[in-house]
Amino acid sequence: MKIGILGVGGIGLASAAWLAQRGHEAWLWAPRGAAREPGAGTLVSTGVLDARAQVTWAPSVAALSAACEVLVVAVPVNGHRTVMDALAPHLRPGQTVIVSSMASLSSLYLFEQARRLGVVDLTVASIGTTVLTARREAADRVRIMTRRSQLGVSALPTARQGQVLALCTALFGDGFAVQSNALASALTNINPAAHGPLALFNWTRIERAENWPQYHYMTPGVAAVIEKLDAERLALAAAFGLQVRSIEQHFAQSFGTQAERLADIAAELHAKRGGPPGPTDIHTRFLAEDVPYGLVFCAALGRLASVPTPATDTLIAAASLICGVDHASGNDLLEPLGLARESPAGLLARVNA
């Protein structure tokens, strides 16, 4: 298949290398401007995939969409609305868009935006985390660290769950399982619960750009706060009749951990992997992305479903205070999705379309 990837960061490049190695034709588009000259070229990957792949850099999103039957949104979630607004006018019936990782119901935003533009026969798949973990090393070089072994995927419309499952398996390999709907996919993402406390309670290390291994500094006290946030996430899922995995189950399924308590899991991962290193930039996505598009989204769902989220609210306020920004108003998807005016039944009807 011809697969168009929107984004040329670590996940975008890793996805292109992985797909090319599996025999697909990978196209890349850089939303912020050409990472290199348009046309065919070589992409080098190292780590769990040591390979050289032939890929095509597209000159525009219009050219990418025109060439490809499947599209993958592989940009940070704080860029989803901008990228989706650029993509929507160029979508056509029969295409599938995979959003990975999807958060804050960005896939529902794209699905409804496309319908408003008259593209009714569109499939949008949601994966609550990335299939691969990776770091971009150059415009044409990426280090792939992990291929997650178990992932959930959902579809809009939900009648195409089976098709989406088969597609993701064909593209990335085994390990996918169907989730109820896009809301379940959104609430599966454990990054906001984990990243917010890690960044806040290690802020001086970030400010001083120290080299600090994340799991070593997920101490028992930090882990206890993460567990409180995770409990609120699970309560939100239950309020909508959904069951999602806990953060402990996430680590077990993604990295094969054996410990039961989060602090012990962190120690186990540190002993096994030593890293990854924590952020060293005060503009880290751990707060700039995961707070407004993760924790603020959860707080909005809590208000919608009358589920208290005191730990989540506290983390949002603390992150806003230390960053000097109002994270509570930093999510550009909440207003167009109309969550403040929605009911639980209404939202479920939309994600179960």
CSV table of C-alpha atoms in Angstrom, one decimal:
chain,number,residue,atom,x,y,z
A,1,MET,CA,0.0,0.0,0.0
A,2,LYS,CA,1.0,3.6,-0.4
A,3,ILE,CA,1.0,5.2,3.1
A,4,GLY,CA,1.3,8.9,3.7
A,5,ILE,CA,2.7,10.1,7.0
A,6,LEU,CA,2.0,13.5,8.3
A,7,GLY,CA,5.0,14.4,10.4
A,8,VAL,CA,8.7,14.0,10.2
A,9,GLY,CA,9.7,13.8,13.9
A,10,GLY,CA,10.9,10.6,15.5
A,11,ILE,CA,7.5,8.8,15.2
A,12,GLY,CA,6.9,9.9,11.6
A,13,LEU,CA,10.4,8.8,10.5
A,14,ALA,CA,10.2,5.6,12.5
A,15,SER,CA,6.8,4.8,11.0
A,16,ALA,CA,8.1,5.4,7.5
A,17,ALA,CA,11.1,3.1,8.0
A,18,TRP,CA,9.0,0.4,9.6
A,19,LEU,CA,6.4,0.4,6.8
A,20,ALA,CA,9.0,0.5,4.1
A,21,GLN,CA,10.7,-2.5,5.6
A,22,ARG,CA,7.3,-4.4,5.5
A,23,GLY,CA,7.0,-3.8,1.8
A,24,HIS,CA,4.8,-0.7,1.8
A,25,GLU,CA,5.5,2.6,-0.1
A,26,ALA,CA,6.0,5.3,2.5
A,27,TRP,CA,5.5,9.0,1.8
A,28,LEU,CA,6.4,11.8,4.2
A,29,TRP,CA,5.1,15.3,4.6
A,30,ALA,CA,6.6,18.0,6.9
A,31,PRO,CA,3.8,20.2,8.3
A,32,ARG,CA,6.3,22.9,9.3
A,33,GLY,CA,8.1,23.1,6.0
A,34,ALA,CA,10.3,20.8,3.9
A,35,ALA,CA,12.7,18.8,6.1
A,36,ARG,CA,14.5,18.1,2.8
A,37,GLU,CA,13.9,18.4,-0.9
A,38,PRO,CA,10.7,16.7,-2.2
A,39,GLY,CA,11.2,13.4,-4.0
A,40,ALA,CA,12.6,9.9,-3.4
A,41,GLY,CA,15.4,9.4,-0.9
A,42,THR,CA,17.0,7.1,1.7
A,43,LEU,CA,15.9,7.0,5.3
A,44,VAL,CA,18.3,5.3,7.8
A,45,SER,CA,16.9,3.6,10.9
A,46,THR,CA,18.9,2.1,13.8
A,47,GLY,CA,18.0,0.4,17.1
A,48,VAL,CA,15.3,-2.3,16.9
A,49,LEU,CA,15.2,-1.8,13.1
A,50,ASP,CA,18.6,-1.5,11.5
A,51,ALA,CA,17.8,-0.7,7.9
A,52,ARG,CA,18.0,1.7,5.0
A,53,ALA,CA,14.6,2.4,3.4
A,54,GLN,CA,13.5,4.2,0.3
A,55,VAL,CA,10.8,6.8,1.0
A,56,THR,CA,9.3,9.8,-0.8
A,57,TRP,CA,9.1,13.3,0.7
A,58,ALA,CA,5.9,14.9,-0.6
A,59,PRO,CA,5.9,18.6,-1.6
A,60,SER,CA,2.5,19.3,0.0
A,61,VAL,CA,-0.3,17.8,2.0
A,62,ALA,CA,-2.4,17.8,-1.1
A,63,ALA,CA,0.2,15.8,-3.0
A,64,LEU,CA,0.5,13.4,-0.1
A,65,SER,CA,-3.3,12.8,0.1
A,66,ALA,CA,-3.6,12.4,-3.6
A,67,ALA,CA,-0.9,9.7,-3.8
A,68,CYS,CA,-1.9,7.6,-0.7
A,69,GLU,CA,-4.8,5.4,0.2
A,70,VAL,CA,-3.9,5.4,3.9
A,71,LEU,CA,-2.7,8.4,5.9
A,72,VAL,CA,-1.0,8.4,9.4
A,73,VAL,CA,-1.1,11.5,11.6
A,74,ALA,CA,2.3,11.3,13.4
A,75,VAL,CA,2.7,14.8,15.0
A,76,PRO,CA,2.3,15.8,18.7
A,77,VAL,CA,-1.3,16.2,19.7
A,78,ASN,CA,-0.8,20.0,20.2
A,79,GLY,CA,-0.4,20.0,16.4
A,80,HIS,CA,-3.3,17.8,15.5
A,81,ARG,CA,-5.9,20.5,14.9
A,82,THR,CA,-3.6,22.5,12.6
A,83,VAL,CA,-2.5,19.4,10.7
A,84,MET,CA,-6.0,18.1,10.4
A,85,ASP,CA,-7.4,21.4,9.2
A,86,ALA,CA,-4.7,21.4,6.5
A,87,LEU,CA,-5.5,17.8,5.6
A,88,ALA,CA,-9.3,17.8,5.7
A,89,PRO,CA,-10.0,19.7,2.3
A,90,HIS,CA,-7.8,17.1,0.5
A,91,LEU,CA,-9.4,13.9,1.9
A,92,ARG,CA,-11.5,11.8,-0.5
A,93,PRO,CA,-14.0,8.9,0.0
A,94,GLY,CA,-12.5,5.5,0.7
A,95,GLN,CA,-9.4,6.7,2.5
A,96,THR,CA,-8.3,5.7,6.0
A,97,VAL,CA,-6.6,8.0,8.4
A,98,ILE,CA,-4.7,6.5,11.4
A,99,VAL,CA,-4.2,8.9,14.3
A,100,SER,CA,-1.3,7.7,16.5
A,101,SER,CA,-1.1,8.6,19.2
A,102,MET,CA,-4.6,10.0,19.5
A,103,ALA,CA,-5.6,12.2,22.4
A,104,SER,CA,-8.3,14.6,23.4
A,105,LEU,CA,-10.6,13.0,20.8
A,106,SER,CA,-8.7,14.5,17.9
A,107,SER,CA,-9.8,11.6,15.7
A,108,LEU,CA,-13.5,12.6,16.3
A,109,TYR,CA,-12.6,16.1,15.4
A,110,LEU,CA,-11.2,15.0,12.0
A,111,PHE,CA,-14.0,12.6,11.4
A,112,GLU,CA,-16.7,15.2,12.0
A,113,GLN,CA,-14.7,17.9,10.1
A,114,ALA,CA,-14.5,15.7,7.0
A,115,ARG,CA,-18.2,15.0,7.1
A,116,ARG,CA,-18.9,18.7,7.3
A,117,LEU,CA,-16.8,19.0,4.1
A,118,GLY,CA,-18.9,16.3,2.4
A,119,VAL,CA,-16.4,13.4,2.8
A,120,VAL,CA,-18.8,10.8,4.3
A,121,ASP,CA,-17.0,7.6,3.3
A,122,LEU,CA,-13.9,8.1,5.5
A,123,THR,CA,-12.5,5.8,8.1
A,124,VAL,CA,-10.5,7.3,11.0
A,125,ALA,CA,-8.6,4.9,13.3
A,126,SER,CA,-7.4,5.8,16.8
A,127,ILE,CA,-4.5,4.4,18.6
A,128,GLY,CA,-4.1,5.7,22.1
A,129,THR,CA,-0.3,5.5,22.0
A,130,THR,CA,2.4,5.2,19.4
A,131,VAL,CA,3.2,1.8,17.9
A,132,LEU,CA,6.9,2.7,18.1
A,133,THR,CA,9.1,4.8,20.4
A,134,ALA,CA,11.8,6.6,18.6
A,135,ARG,CA,14.1,9.7,18.4
A,136,ARG,CA,14.9,11.6,15.3
A,137,GLU,CA,18.6,12.0,14.8
A,138,ALA,CA,18.6,13.9,11.5
A,139,ALA,CA,16.2,14.8,8.7
A,140,ASP,CA,16.8,11.3,7.2
A,141,ARG,CA,17.9,9.3,10.3
A,142,VAL,CA,16.0,7.8,13.2
A,143,ARG,CA,16.7,5.5,16.2
A,144,ILE,CA,13.8,3.2,16.9
A,145,MET,CA,13.8,2.1,20.6
A,146,THR,CA,10.7,0.0,21.0
A,147,ARG,CA,7.9,-1.7,19.0
A,148,ARG,CA,5.1,-2.0,21.5
A,149,SER,CA,3.8,-5.6,21.7
A,150,GLN,CA,0.1,-4.9,22.5
A,151,LEU,CA,-2.0,-2.0,21.3
A,152,GLY,CA,-5.7,-1.1,21.2
A,153,VAL,CA,-7.3,0.5,18.2
A,154,SER,CA,-10.8,1.8,17.5
A,155,ALA,CA,-12.6,3.1,14.4
A,156,LEU,CA,-14.9,5.8,13.3
A,157,PRO,CA,-17.4,4.7,12.2
A,158,THR,CA,-17.4,1.8,14.7
A,159,ALA,CA,-18.8,-0.6,12.1
A,160,ARG,CA,-15.3,-0.6,10.6
A,161,GLN,CA,-13.5,-1.9,13.7
A,162,GLY,CA,-12.6,-5.2,11.9
A,163,GLN,CA,-11.2,-3.4,8.9
A,164,VAL,CA,-9.1,-1.1,11.0
A,165,LEU,CA,-7.7,-4.1,13.0
A,166,ALA,CA,-6.8,-5.9,9.8
A,167,LEU,CA,-5.2,-2.7,8.3
A,168,CYS,CA,-3.0,-2.0,11.4
A,169,THR,CA,-1.9,-5.6,11.5
A,170,ALA,CA,-1.0,-5.5,7.8
A,171,LEU,CA,1.0,-2.3,8.3
A,172,PHE,CA,2.7,-2.8,11.6
A,173,GLY,CA,2.4,-6.5,12.5
A,174,ASP,CA,0.6,-8.4,15.2
A,175,GLY,CA,-0.4,-7.2,18.6
A,176,PHE,CA,-3.5,-5.1,17.9
A,177,ALA,CA,-6.8,-5.5,19.7
A,178,VAL,CA,-10.1,-3.7,19.1
A,179,GLN,CA,-11.2,-1.1,21.6
A,180,SER,CA,-14.8,0.0,22.1
A,181,ASN,CA,-14.6,3.5,20.5
A,182,ALA,CA,-12.4,6.6,20.2
A,183,LEU,CA,-13.2,7.7,23.8
A,184,ALA,CA,-11.7,4.4,25.0
A,185,SER,CA,-8.6,5.0,22.9
A,186,ALA,CA,-8.3,8.5,24.3
A,187,LEU,CA,-8.6,7.3,27.9
A,188,THR,CA,-6.1,4.5,27.3
A,189,ASN,CA,-3.2,6.9,27.0
A,190,ILE,CA,-1.3,6.9,30.4
A,191,ASN,CA,1.3,9.5,29.4
A,192,PRO,CA,-0.5,12.5,31.0
A,193,ALA,CA,-0.8,10.8,34.3
A,194,ALA,CA,2.8,9.7,34.2
A,195,HIS,CA,4.5,12.6,32.6
A,196,GLY,CA,2.9,15.5,34.5
A,197,PRO,CA,4.2,14.4,38.0
A,198,LEU,CA,7.5,13.3,36.6
A,199,ALA,CA,8.1,16.7,35.1
A,200,LEU,CA,6.8,18.8,38.0
A,201,PHE,CA,8.6,16.9,40.7
A,202,ASN,CA,11.9,16.9,38.8
A,203,TRP,CA,11.6,20.5,37.6
A,204,THR,CA,14.9,21.6,38.9
A,205,ARG,CA,16.6,18.8,36.9
A,206,ILE,CA,14.8,20.0,33.8
A,207,GLU,CA,15.7,23.6,34.4
A,208,ARG,CA,19.3,22.8,34.8
A,209,ALA,CA,19.3,20.4,31.8
A,210,GLU,CA,20.6,17.6,33.9
A,211,ASN,CA,20.9,14.0,32.7
A,212,TRP,CA,18.3,12.2,34.7
A,213,PRO,CA,16.9,8.7,33.9
A,214,GLN,CA,13.1,8.9,34.1
A,215,TYR,CA,12.3,5.6,35.8
A,216,HIS,CA,15.0,6.1,38.5
A,217,TYR,CA,13.2,9.3,39.5
A,218,MET,CA,9.8,7.8,39.5
A,219,THR,CA,10.3,7.4,43.2
A,220,PRO,CA,7.6,6.0,45.5
A,221,GLY,CA,6.3,9.5,46.3
A,222,VAL,CA,6.1,10.5,42.6
A,223,ALA,CA,4.5,7.1,41.8
A,224,ALA,CA,1.9,7.6,44.5
A,225,VAL,CA,0.7,10.9,42.8
A,226,ILE,CA,0.7,9.1,39.4
A,227,GLU,CA,-1.5,6.4,40.8
A,228,LYS,CA,-4.0,9.0,42.0
A,229,LEU,CA,-4.2,10.6,38.6
A,230,ASP,CA,-4.5,7.1,37.0
A,231,ALA,CA,-7.4,6.2,39.4
A,232,GLU,CA,-9.3,9.3,38.2
A,233,ARG,CA,-8.7,8.3,34.6
A,234,LEU,CA,-10.1,4.8,35.3
A,235,ALA,CA,-13.1,6.4,37.1
A,236,LEU,CA,-13.8,8.6,34.0
A,237,ALA,CA,-13.7,5.5,31.7
A,238,ALA,CA,-16.1,3.7,34.1
A,239,ALA,CA,-18.5,6.6,34.0
A,240,PHE,CA,-18.9,6.2,30.3
A,241,GLY,CA,-19.2,2.4,30.6
A,242,LEU,CA,-15.7,1.8,29.3
A,243,GLN,CA,-12.9,-0.4,30.7
A,244,VAL,CA,-9.3,0.6,30.0
A,245,ARG,CA,-6.1,-0.8,31.3
A,246,SER,CA,-4.4,0.6,34.3
A,247,ILE,CA,-0.9,2.2,34.2
A,248,GLU,CA,0.5,-1.0,35.7
A,249,GLN,CA,-1.1,-3.1,33.0
A,250,HIS,CA,0.2,-0.6,30.4
A,251,PHE,CA,3.8,-1.2,31.5
A,252,ALA,CA,3.3,-5.0,31.7
A,253,GLN,CA,1.9,-5.1,28.1
A,254,SER,CA,4.3,-2.6,26.6
A,255,PHE,CA,7.6,-3.6,28.3
A,256,GLY,CA,6.9,-7.0,29.9
A,257,THR,CA,7.3,-5.8,33.5
A,258,GLN,CA,6.6,-8.3,36.3
A,259,ALA,CA,6.2,-6.0,39.4
A,260,GLU,CA,2.7,-5.1,40.6
A,261,ARG,CA,3.2,-1.7,42.2
A,262,LEU,CA,4.2,1.3,40.1
A,263,ALA,CA,7.2,2.3,42.1
A,264,ASP,CA,8.5,-1.3,41.8
A,265,ILE,CA,7.8,-1.3,38.1
A,266,ALA,CA,9.8,1.9,37.7
A,267,ALA,CA,12.7,0.3,39.6
A,268,GLU,CA,12.5,-2.8,37.4
A,269,LEU,CA,12.5,-0.7,34.2
A,270,HIS,CA,15.5,1.3,35.4
A,271,ALA,CA,17.4,-1.9,36.1
A,272,LYS,CA,16.5,-3.3,32.7
A,273,ARG,CA,16.8,-0.2,30.5
A,274,GLY,CA,18.6,2.5,32.4
A,275,GLY,CA,16.5,5.2,30.7
A,276,PRO,CA,15.0,6.8,28.7
A,277,PRO,CA,16.5,10.2,29.8
A,278,GLY,CA,14.1,12.7,31.2
A,279,PRO,CA,13.4,16.0,29.4
A,280,THR,CA,15.9,18.8,29.7
A,281,ASP,CA,13.8,21.6,28.1
A,282,ILE,CA,11.3,23.6,30.2
A,283,HIS,CA,9.0,23.6,27.2
A,284,THR,CA,8.9,19.8,27.4
A,285,ARG,CA,5.9,18.0,25.9
A,286,PHE,CA,5.5,16.3,29.3
A,287,LEU,CA,3.7,19.6,30.3
A,288,ALA,CA,3.1,21.5,27.0
A,289,GLU,CA,1.3,18.6,25.4
A,290,ASP,CA,0.3,16.1,28.1
A,291,VAL,CA,-1.3,18.7,30.5
A,292,PRO,CA,-3.7,20.6,28.1
A,293,TYR,CA,-4.4,17.6,25.8
A,294,GLY,CA,-4.4,14.9,28.5
A,295,LEU,CA,-5.1,16.2,32.0
A,296,VAL,CA,-7.3,19.2,30.9
A,297,PHE,CA,-9.2,16.8,28.6
A,298,CYS,CA,-9.8,14.5,31.6
A,299,ALA,CA,-11.0,17.4,33.7
A,300,ALA,CA,-13.4,18.4,31.0
A,301,LEU,CA,-14.8,14.9,30.9
A,302,GLY,CA,-15.1,14.9,34.6
A,303,ARG,CA,-17.3,18.0,34.5
A,304,LEU,CA,-19.3,16.5,31.7
A,305,ALA,CA,-19.9,13.2,33.6
A,306,SER,CA,-20.0,14.6,37.2
A,307,VAL,CA,-16.8,12.7,38.1
A,308,PRO,CA,-14.6,14.5,40.6
A,309,THR,CA,-10.9,15.0,39.5
A,310,PRO,CA,-9.1,16.7,42.4
A,311,ALA,CA,-5.7,15.3,41.7
A,312,THR,CA,-6.0,16.1,38.0
A,313,ASP,CA,-7.1,19.7,38.8
A,314,THR,CA,-4.2,20.1,41.2
A,315,LEU,CA,-1.6,19.0,38.6
A,316,ILE,CA,-3.1,21.3,36.0
A,317,ALA,CA,-2.9,24.3,38.4
A,318,ALA,CA,0.7,23.4,39.5
A,319,ALA,CA,1.9,23.0,35.9
A,320,SER,CA,0.3,26.3,34.9
A,321,LEU,CA,2.0,28.0,37.9
A,322,ILE,CA,5.5,26.7,37.2
A,323,CYS,CA,5.3,27.2,33.4
A,324,GLY,CA,3.7,30.6,33.6
A,325,VAL,CA,0.9,29.7,31.2
A,326,ASP,CA,-2.8,28.9,31.6
A,327,HIS,CA,-2.8,25.2,30.6
A,328,ALA,CA,-6.5,25.0,31.4
A,329,SER,CA,-7.2,27.1,28.2
A,330,GLY,CA,-4.5,25.6,26.1
A,331,ASN,CA,-6.5,22.8,24.4
A,332,ASP,CA,-7.7,23.9,21.0
A,333,LEU,CA,-9.9,20.8,20.5
A,334,LEU,CA,-12.3,21.2,23.4
A,335,GLU,CA,-14.3,24.1,22.0
A,336,PRO,CA,-14.8,22.8,18.4
A,337,LEU,CA,-15.7,19.4,20.0
A,338,GLY,CA,-18.3,21.2,22.1
A,339,LEU,CA,-17.6,19.2,25.2
A,340,ALA,CA,-18.7,21.9,27.6
A,341,ARG,CA,-22.2,21.7,26.0
A,342,GLU,CA,-22.3,18.0,25.6
A,343,SER,CA,-24.0,15.2,27.7
A,344,PRO,CA,-22.5,11.8,28.4
A,345,ALA,CA,-25.1,10.1,26.2
A,346,GLY,CA,-24.5,12.7,23.4
A,347,LEU,CA,-20.8,12.1,23.5
A,348,LEU,CA,-21.2,8.4,23.5
A,349,ALA,CA,-23.5,8.6,20.5
A,350,ARG,CA,-20.9,10.6,18.6
A,351,VAL,CA,-17.9,8.2,19.3
A,352,ASN,CA,-20.1,5.2,18.5
A,353,ALA,CA,-21.3,6.6,15.2
